[in-house]
Short mmCIF file of C-alpha atoms in Angstrom, two decimals:
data_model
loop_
_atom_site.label_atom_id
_atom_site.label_comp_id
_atom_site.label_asym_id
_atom_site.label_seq_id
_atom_site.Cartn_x
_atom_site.Cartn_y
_atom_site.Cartn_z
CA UNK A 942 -20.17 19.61 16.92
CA UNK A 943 -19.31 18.27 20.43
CA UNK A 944 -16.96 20.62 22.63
CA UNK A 945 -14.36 19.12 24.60
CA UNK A 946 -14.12 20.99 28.01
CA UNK A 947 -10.92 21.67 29.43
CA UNK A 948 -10.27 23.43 32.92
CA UNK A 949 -8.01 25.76 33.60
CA UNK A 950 -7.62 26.16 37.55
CA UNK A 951 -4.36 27.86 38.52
CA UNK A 952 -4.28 26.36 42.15
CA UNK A 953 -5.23 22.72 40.90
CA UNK A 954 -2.26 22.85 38.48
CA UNK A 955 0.31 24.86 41.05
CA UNK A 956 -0.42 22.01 43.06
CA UNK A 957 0.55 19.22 40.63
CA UNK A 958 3.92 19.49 41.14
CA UNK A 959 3.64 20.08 44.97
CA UNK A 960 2.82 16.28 45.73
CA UNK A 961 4.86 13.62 46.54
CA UNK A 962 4.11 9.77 45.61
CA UNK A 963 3.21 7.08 48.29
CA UNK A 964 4.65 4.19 45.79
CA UNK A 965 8.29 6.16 45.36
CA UNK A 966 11.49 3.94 46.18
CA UNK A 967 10.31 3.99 50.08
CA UNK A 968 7.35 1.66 49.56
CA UNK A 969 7.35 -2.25 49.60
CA UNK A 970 8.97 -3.41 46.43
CA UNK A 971 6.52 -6.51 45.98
CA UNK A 972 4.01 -3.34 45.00
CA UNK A 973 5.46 -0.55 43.11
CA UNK A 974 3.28 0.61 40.50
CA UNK A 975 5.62 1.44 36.89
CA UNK A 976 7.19 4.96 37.12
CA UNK A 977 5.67 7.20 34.93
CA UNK A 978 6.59 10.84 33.92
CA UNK A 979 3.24 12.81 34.88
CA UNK A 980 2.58 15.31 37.66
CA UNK A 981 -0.36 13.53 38.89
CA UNK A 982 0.20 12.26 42.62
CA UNK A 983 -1.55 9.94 44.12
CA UNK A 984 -1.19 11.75 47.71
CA UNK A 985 -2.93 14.94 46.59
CA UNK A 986 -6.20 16.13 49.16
CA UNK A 987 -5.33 13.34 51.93
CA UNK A 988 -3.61 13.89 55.61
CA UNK A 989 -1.85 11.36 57.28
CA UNK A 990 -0.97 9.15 54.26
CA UNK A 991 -2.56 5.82 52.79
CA UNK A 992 -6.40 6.35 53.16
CA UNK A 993 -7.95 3.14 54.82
CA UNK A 994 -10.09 2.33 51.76
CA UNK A 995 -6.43 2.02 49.88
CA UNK A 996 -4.81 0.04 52.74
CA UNK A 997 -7.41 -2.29 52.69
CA UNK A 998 -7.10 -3.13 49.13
CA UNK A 999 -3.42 -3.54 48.08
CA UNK A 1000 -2.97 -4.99 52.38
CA UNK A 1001 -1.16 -1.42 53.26
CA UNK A 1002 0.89 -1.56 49.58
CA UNK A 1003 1.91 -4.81 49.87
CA UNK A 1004 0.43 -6.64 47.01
CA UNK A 1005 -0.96 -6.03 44.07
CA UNK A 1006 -5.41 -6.60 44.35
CA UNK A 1007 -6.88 -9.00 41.88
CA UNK A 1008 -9.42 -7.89 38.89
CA UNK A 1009 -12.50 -9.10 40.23
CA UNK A 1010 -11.28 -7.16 43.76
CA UNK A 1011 -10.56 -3.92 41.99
CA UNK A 1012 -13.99 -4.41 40.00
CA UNK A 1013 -15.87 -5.29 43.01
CA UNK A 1014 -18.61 -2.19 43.42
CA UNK A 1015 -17.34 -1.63 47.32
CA UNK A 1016 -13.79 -0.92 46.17
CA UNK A 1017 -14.26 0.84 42.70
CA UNK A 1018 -14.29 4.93 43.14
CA UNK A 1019 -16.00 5.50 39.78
CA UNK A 1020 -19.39 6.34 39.61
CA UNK A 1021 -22.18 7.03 36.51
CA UNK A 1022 -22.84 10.33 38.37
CA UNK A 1023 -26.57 10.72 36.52
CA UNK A 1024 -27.61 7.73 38.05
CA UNK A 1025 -27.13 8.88 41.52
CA UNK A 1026 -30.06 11.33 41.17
CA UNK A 1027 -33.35 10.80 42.84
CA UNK A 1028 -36.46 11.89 43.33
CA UNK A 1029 -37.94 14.36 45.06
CA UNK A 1030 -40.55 14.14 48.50
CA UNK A 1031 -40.36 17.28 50.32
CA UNK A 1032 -44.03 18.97 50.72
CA UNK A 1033 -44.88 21.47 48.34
CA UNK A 1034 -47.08 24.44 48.29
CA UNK A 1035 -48.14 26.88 45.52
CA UNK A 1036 -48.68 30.43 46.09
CA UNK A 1037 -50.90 31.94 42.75
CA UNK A 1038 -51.46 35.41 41.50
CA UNK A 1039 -47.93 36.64 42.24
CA UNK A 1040 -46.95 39.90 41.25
CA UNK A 1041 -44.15 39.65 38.28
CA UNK A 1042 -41.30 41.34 40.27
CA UNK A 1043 -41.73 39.80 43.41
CA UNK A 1044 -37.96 38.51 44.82
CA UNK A 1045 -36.95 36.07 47.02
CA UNK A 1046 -37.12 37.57 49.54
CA UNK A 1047 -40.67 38.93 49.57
CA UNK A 1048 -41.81 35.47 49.27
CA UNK A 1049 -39.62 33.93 52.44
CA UNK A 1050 -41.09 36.88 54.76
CA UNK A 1051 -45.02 36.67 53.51
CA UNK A 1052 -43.82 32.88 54.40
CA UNK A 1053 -42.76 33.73 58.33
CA UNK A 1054 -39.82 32.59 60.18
CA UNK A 1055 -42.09 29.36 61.42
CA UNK A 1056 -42.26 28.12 58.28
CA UNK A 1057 -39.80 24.99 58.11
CA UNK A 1058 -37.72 25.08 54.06
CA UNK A 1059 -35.57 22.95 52.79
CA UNK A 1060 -32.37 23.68 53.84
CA UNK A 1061 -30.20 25.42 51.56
CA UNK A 1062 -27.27 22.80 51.52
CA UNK A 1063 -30.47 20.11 50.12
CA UNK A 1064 -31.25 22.61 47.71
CA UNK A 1065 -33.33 25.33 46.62
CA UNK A 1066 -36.70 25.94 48.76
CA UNK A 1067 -38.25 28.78 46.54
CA UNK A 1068 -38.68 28.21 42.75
CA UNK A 1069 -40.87 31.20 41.43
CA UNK A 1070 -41.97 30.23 37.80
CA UNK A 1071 -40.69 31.46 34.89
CA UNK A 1072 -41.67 30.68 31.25
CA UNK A 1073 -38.05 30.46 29.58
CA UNK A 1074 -39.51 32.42 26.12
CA UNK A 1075 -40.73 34.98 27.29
CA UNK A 1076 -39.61 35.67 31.08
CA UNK A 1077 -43.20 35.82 31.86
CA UNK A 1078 -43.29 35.44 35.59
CA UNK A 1079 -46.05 33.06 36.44
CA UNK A 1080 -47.10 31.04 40.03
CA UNK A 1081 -44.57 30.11 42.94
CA UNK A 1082 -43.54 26.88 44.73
CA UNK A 1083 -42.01 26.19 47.82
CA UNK A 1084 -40.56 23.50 49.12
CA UNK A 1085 -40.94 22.03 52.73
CA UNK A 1086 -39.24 19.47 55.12
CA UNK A 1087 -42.19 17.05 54.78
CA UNK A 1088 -45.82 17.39 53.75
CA UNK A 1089 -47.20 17.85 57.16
CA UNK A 1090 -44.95 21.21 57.55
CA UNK A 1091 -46.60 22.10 54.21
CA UNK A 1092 -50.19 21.45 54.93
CA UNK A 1093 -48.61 23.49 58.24
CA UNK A 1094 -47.79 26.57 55.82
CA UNK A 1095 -51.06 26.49 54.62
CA UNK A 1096 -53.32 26.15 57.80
CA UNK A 1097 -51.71 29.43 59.05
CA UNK A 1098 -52.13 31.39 55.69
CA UNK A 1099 -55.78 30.38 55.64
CA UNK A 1100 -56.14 31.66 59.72
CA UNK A 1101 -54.24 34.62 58.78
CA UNK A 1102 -56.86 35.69 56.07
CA UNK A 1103 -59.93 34.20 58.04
CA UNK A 1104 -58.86 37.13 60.89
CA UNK A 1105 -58.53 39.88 58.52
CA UNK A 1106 -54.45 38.94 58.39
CA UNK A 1107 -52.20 38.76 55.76
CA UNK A 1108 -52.87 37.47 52.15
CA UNK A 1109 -50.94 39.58 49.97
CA UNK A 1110 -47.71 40.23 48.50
CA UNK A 1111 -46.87 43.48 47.48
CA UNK A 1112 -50.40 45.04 46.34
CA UNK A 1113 -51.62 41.48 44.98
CA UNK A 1114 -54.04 39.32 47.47
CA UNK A 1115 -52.19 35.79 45.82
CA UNK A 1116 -53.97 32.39 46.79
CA UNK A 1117 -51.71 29.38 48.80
CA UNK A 1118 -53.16 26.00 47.71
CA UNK A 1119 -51.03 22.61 48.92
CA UNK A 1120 -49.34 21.42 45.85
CA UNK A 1121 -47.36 18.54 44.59
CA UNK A 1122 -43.92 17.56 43.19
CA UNK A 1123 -46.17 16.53 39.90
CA UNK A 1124 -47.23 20.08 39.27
CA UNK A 1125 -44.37 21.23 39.97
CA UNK A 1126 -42.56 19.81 37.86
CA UNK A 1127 -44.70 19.96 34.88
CA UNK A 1128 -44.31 23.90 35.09
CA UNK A 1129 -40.23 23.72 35.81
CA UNK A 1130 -40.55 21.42 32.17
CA UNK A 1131 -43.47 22.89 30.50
CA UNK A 1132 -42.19 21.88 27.28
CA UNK A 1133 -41.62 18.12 27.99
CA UNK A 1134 -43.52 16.56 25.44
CA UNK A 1135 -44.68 12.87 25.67
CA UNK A 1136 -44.36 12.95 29.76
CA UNK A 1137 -46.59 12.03 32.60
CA UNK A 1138 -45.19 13.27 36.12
CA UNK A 1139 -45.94 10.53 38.66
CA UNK A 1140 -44.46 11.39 42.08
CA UNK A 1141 -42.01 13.84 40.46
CA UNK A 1142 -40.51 11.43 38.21
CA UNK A 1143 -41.38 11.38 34.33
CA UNK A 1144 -42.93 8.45 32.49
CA UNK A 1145 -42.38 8.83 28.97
CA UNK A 1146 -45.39 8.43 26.35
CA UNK A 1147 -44.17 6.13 23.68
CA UNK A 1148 -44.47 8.00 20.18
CA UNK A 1149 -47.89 7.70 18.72
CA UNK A 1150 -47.02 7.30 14.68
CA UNK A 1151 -50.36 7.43 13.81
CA UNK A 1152 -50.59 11.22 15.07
CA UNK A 1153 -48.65 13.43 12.75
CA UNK A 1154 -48.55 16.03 14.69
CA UNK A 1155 -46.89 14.21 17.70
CA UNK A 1156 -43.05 14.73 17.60
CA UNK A 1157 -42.69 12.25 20.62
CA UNK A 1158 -40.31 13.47 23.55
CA UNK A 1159 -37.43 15.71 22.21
CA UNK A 1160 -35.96 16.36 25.40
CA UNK A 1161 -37.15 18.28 29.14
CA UNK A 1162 -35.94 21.53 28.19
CA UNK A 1163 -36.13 22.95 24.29
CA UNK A 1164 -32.98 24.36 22.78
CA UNK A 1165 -35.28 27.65 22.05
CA UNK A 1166 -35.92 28.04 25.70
CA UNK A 1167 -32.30 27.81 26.54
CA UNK A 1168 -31.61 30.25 23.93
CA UNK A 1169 -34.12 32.85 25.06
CA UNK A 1170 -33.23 32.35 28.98
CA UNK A 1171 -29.47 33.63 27.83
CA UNK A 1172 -30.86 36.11 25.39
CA UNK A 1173 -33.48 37.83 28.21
CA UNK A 1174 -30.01 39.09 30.57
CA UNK A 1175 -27.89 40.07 26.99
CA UNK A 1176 -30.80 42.31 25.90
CA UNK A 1177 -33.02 43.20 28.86
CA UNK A 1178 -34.45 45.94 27.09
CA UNK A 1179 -35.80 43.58 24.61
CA UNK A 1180 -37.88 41.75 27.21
CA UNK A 1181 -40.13 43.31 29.38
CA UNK A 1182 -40.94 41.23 31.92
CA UNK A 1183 -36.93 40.59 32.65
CA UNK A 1184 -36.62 44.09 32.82
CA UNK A 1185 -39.01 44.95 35.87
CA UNK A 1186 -37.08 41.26 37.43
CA UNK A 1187 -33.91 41.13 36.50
CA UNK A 1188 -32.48 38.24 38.70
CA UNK A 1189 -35.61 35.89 37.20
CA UNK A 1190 -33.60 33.87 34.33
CA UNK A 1191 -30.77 33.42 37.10
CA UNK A 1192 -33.50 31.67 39.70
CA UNK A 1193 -34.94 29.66 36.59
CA UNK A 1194 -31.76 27.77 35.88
CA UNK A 1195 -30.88 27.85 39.83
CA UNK A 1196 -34.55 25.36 39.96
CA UNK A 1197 -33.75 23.81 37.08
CA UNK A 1198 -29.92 22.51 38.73
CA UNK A 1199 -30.86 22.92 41.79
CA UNK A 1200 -29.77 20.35 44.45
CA UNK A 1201 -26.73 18.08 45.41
CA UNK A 1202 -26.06 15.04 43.36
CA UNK A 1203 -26.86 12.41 46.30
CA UNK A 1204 -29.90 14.60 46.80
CA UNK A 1205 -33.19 15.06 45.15
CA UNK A 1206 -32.76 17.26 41.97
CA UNK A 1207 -34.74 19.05 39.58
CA UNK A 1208 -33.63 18.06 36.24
CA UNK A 1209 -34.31 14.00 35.77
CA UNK A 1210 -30.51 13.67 35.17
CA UNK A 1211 -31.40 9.73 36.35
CA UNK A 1212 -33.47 9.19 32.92
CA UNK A 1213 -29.99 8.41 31.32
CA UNK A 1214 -31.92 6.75 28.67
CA UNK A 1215 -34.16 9.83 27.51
CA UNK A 1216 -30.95 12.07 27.70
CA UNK A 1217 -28.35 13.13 25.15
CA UNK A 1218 -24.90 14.21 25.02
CA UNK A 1219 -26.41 17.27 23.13
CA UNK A 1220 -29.35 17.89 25.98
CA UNK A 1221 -26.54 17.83 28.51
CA UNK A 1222 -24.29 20.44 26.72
CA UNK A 1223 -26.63 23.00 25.77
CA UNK A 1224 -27.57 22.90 29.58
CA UNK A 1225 -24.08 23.92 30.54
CA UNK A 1226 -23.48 26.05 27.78
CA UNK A 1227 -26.40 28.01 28.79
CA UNK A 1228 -25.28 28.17 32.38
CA UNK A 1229 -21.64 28.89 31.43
CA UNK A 1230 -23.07 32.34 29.65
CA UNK A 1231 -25.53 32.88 32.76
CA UNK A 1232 -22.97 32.92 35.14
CA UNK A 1233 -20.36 35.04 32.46
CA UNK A 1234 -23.10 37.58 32.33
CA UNK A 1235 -24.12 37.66 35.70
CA UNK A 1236 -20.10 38.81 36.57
CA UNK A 1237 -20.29 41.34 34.21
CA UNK A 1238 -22.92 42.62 35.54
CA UNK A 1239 -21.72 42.74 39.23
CA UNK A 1240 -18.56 44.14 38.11
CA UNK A 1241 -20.28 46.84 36.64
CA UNK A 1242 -22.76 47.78 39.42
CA UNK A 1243 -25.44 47.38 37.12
CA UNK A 1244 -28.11 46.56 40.05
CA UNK A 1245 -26.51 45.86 43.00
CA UNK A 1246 -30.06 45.04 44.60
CA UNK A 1247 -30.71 42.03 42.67
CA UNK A 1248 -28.02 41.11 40.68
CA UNK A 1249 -25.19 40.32 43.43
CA UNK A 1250 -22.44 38.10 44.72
CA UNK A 1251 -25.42 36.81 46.60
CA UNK A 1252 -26.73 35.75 43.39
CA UNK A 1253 -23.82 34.43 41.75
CA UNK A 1254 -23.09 31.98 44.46
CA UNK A 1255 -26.50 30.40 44.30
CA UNK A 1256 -25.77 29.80 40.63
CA UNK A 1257 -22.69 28.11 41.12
CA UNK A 1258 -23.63 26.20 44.07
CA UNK A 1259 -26.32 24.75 42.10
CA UNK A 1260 -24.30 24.68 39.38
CA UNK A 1261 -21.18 22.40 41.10
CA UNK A 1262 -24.41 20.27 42.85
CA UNK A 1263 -25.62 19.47 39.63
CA UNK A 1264 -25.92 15.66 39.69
CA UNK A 1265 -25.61 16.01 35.34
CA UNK A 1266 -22.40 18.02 34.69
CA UNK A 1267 -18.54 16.29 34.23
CA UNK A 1268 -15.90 16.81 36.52
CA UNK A 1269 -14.09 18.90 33.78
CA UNK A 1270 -17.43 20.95 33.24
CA UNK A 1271 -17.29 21.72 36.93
CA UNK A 1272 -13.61 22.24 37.12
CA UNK A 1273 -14.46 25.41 34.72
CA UNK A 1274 -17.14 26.19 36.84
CA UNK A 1275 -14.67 26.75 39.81
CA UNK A 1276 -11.84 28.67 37.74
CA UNK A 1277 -14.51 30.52 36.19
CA UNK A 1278 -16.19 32.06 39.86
CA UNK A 1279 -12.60 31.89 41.21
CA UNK A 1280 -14.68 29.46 43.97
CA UNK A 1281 -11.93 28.52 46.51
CA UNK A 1282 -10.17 25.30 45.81
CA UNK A 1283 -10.63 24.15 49.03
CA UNK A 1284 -14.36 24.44 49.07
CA UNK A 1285 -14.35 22.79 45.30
CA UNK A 1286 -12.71 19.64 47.38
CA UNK A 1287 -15.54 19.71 49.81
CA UNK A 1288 -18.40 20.16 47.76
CA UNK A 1289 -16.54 16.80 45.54
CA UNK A 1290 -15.11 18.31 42.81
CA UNK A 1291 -12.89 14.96 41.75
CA UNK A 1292 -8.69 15.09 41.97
CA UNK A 1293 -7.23 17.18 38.84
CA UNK A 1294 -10.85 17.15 37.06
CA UNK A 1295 -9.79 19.72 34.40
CA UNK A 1296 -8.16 16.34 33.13
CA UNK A 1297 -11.43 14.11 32.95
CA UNK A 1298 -12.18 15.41 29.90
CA UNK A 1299 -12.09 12.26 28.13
CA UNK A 1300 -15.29 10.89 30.21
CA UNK A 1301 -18.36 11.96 29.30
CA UNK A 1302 -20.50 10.08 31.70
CA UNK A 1303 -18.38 8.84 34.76
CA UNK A 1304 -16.64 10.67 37.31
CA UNK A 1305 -15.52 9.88 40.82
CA UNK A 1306 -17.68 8.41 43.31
CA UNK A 1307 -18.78 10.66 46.03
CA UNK A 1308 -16.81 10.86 49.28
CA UNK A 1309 -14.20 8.67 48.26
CA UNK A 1310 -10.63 9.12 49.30
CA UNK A 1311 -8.63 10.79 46.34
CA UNK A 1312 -5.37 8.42 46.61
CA UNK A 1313 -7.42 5.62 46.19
CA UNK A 1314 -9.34 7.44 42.82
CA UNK A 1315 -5.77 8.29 41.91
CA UNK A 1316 -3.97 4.91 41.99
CA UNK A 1317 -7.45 3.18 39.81
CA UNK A 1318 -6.69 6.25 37.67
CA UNK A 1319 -2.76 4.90 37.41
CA UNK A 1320 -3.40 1.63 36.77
CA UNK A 1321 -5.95 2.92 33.78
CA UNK A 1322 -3.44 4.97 32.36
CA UNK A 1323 -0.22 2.56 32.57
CA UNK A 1324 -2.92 0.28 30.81
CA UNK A 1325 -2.65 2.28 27.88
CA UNK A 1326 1.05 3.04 27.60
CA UNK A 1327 1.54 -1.37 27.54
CA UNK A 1328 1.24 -1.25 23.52
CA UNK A 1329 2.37 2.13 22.67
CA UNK A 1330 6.08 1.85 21.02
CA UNK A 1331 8.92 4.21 22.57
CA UNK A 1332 9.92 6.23 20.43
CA UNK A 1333 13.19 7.96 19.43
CA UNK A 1334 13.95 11.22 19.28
CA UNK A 1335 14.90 10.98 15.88
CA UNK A 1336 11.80 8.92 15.24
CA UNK A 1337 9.40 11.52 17.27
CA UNK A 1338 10.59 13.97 15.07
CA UNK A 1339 9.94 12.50 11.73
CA UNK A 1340 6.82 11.26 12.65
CA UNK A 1341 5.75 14.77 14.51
CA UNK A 1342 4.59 12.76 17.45
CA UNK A 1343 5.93 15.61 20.02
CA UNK A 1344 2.32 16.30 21.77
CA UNK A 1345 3.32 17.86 25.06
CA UNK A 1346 -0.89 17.17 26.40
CA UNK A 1347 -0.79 15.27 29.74
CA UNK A 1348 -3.43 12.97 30.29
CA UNK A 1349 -5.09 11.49 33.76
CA UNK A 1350 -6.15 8.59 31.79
CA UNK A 1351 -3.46 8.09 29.32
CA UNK A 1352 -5.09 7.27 26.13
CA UNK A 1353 -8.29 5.72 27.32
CA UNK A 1354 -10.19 7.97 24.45
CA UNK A 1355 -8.70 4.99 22.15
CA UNK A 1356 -10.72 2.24 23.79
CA UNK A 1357 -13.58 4.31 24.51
CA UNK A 1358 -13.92 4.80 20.79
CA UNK A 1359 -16.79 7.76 20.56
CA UNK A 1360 -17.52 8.75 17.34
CA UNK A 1361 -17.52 12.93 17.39
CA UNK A 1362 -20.35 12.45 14.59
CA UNK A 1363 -22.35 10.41 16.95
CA UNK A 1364 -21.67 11.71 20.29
CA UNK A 1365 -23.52 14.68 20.15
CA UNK A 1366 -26.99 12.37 19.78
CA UNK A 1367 -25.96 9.27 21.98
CA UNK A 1368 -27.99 9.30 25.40
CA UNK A 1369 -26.08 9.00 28.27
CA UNK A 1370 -26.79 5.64 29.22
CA UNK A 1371 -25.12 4.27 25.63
CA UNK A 1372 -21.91 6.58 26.38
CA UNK A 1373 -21.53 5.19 30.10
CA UNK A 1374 -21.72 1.76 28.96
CA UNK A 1375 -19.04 2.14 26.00
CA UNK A 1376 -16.93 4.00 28.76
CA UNK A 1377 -17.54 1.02 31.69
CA UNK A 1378 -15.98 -1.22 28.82
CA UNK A 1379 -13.18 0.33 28.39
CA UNK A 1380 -12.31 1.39 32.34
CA UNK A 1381 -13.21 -2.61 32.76
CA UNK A 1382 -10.73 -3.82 30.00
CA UNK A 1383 -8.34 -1.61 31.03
CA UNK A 1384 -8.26 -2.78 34.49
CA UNK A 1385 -8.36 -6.38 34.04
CA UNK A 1386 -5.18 -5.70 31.37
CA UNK A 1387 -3.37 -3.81 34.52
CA UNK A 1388 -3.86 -6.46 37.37
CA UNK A 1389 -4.48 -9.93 35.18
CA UNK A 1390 -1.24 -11.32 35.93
CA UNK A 1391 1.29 -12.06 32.69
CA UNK A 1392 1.58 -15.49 31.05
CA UNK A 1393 5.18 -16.08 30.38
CA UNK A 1394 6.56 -16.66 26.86
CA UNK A 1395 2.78 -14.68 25.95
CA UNK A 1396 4.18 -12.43 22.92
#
């Protein structure tokens, strides 16, 4: 059964009614989009009024844009967020024979301050390797600048050891060996079945039918493994290898988020094809009770050495970066952390997005001005409202339709038309298309002018 996600962030909705609207009686008439009883204003997160992007199109609120200018792709503010992912370069090394509860830390001073990472806005550097069933720590990879800083990394370790230097971490002699984003993947997604890694991107093996045994690809990461990463920080004492580590599971999902969504990531959010609504879900489900957990646990002082506020905000950093997850889904991210509103806004958290709940695939386009996501989001939503009957209160009444729920997009859900059965085992691509259609129809409806005496 699909879950809707709904946000709950105090400051977002104190500030709802703390906006005023550009369009109010002081703007040209000849452009005064239909008043409409909702707290969403389209002046929310700018300074200094219009933004230049909106000025442009409706000629500083003067006119109303055409369809095909609103649709053009320079002017539109929506974006399929997945398909902004790409693929990893960055040099990679892998150190071997790690000890199991070697930390972070350990591994970025055996590393030296030469050694040139990626930088920690771009993502995470150090992914030490998990396996998600049984918290078995196995080899480490880190991640450099370029490959020549990695083949670097690994020209001193090998002089280091030639001279009698170096070599070991903690009371292990480990092995550094260049690498590639290929192998490293294939250990972040052990489970991936049917997939070739070329270059750090997967190729999917078509089903062989003739092989019984071959399932074909199910997915990158198995609902067991999710399952077990939660179930190693509820019952530590159940699971050996999490007990001697405890922070492990939280750096396992931090590698398998990590990054910004304009950046290289991890997870192959850009296979929109291979993807489901359900693959998606139980990914953010999973992270939701990670982060929960890992609260609880600072709250309680249960190991302030590795399980800190440290910690936590590498898991929700990753977390909001994560190229994959809906404006709503990060929206309870924020209120969940109590992250500051005005780093959300930063990081592009989109305008009011504990309302986007109705969009499964599409959020708003990164480092766009919010009045001019705002007034598209208007126009959608006074598209709706065109057929919908007024009611009386007599006739609200008897037919029960007194629904206090605001929504951003009015009643968009409509047009989109998912099926609850269905949408749990659609892949992202066939849900962004069915949502395109209706954010297109709805659009043309709101700026293709009327023909008189039209009924």
């Amino acid at each position: 059964m699909i879950q809707l996600y709904t946000g709950n962030s105090s400051a977002i909705k104190k500030s709802l009614t703390e906006q005023s609207d550009p369009f109010g009686s002081s703007a040209v008439t000849t452009f005064n989009p239909t008043p409409y009883n909702t707290p969403f204003k389209a002046t929310i997160m700018t300074r200094g009024g219009m933004s230049k992007e909106l000025a442009l199109l409706t000629r500083g609120a003067t006119v109303k844009p055409s369809a095909a200018e609103a649709l053009d792709g320079r002017n539109l503010p929506f974006s399929e967020f997945c398909r902004l992912a790409k693929v990893d370069d960055w040099g990679v090394i892998k150190i071997k024979n790690i000890p199991y509860s070697v930390n972070r830390q350990e591994i970025l001073a055996f590393l030296g301050r030469n050694a040139r990472l990626v930088a920690e806005q771009d993502g995470e550097a150090v992914h030490i390797i998990m396996e998600r069933v049984t918290s078995k720590t196995l080899d480490c990879y880190i991640e450099f600048v370029n490959f020549s800083e990695a083949v670097a990394a690994v020209n001193r370790f090998e002089n280091n050891r030639i001279n009698g230097r170096g070599g070991r971490l903690g009371q292990r002699h480990v092995d550094v060996e260049l690498s590639t984003q290929e192998n490293l993947m294939a250990d972040l997604f052990p489970k991936a079945k049917n997939v070739v890694w070329k270059g750090g991107r997967p190729k999917i093996i078509p089903r062989d039918f003739n092989d019984k045994y071959n399932s074909g690809f199910v997915g990158f990461v198995s609902r067991e493994e999710l399952v077990m990463l939660v179930k190693h920080v509820e019952a530590p004492q159940r699971s050996p290898f999490s007990k001697e580590c405890p922070q492990r599971p939280f750096e396992c999902l931090i590698s398998t988020l990590q990054k910004a969504s304009l950046k290289p990531c991890s997870y192959p959010w850009y296979m929109v094809d291979n993807i489901t609504i359900e693959d998606r879900n139980l990914l953010y489900n999973a992270t939701m009770a990670l982060l929960n957990l890992l609260m609880e646990r600072i709250n309680n002082n249960t190991d302030p050495l590795n399980l800190n506020n440290m910690l936590l905000k590498r898991v929700w950093r990753a977390a909001l970066k994560c190229c994959g997850f809906t404006p709503t889904m990060k929206d309870n991210i924020v209120c969940t952390c109590n992250i500051d509103e005005s780093f959300a806004r930063e990081i592009g958290i989109a305008p009011y997005a504990s309302y986007w709940k109705d969009l499964w695939t599409i959020g708003a386009k990164p480092n766009t001005p919010s009045d001019l996501v705002l007034w598209y989001v208007t126009l959608i939503r006074e598209a709706t409202e065109t057929e919908k009957k007024t009611l009386s209160l007599a006739e609200q009444a008897a037919s029960g339709d007194v629904s206090k729920e605001i929504k951003l997009f009015g009643d968009i859900r409509k047009y989109i038309g998912h099926d609850s059965k269905e949408l749990a085992h659609m892949t992202l691509a066939q849900v962004a298309q069915k949502e395109w259609a209706a954010i297109e129809l709805l659009l043309r409806r709101a700026l293709t002018p009327a023909i008189e005496g039209r009924c």
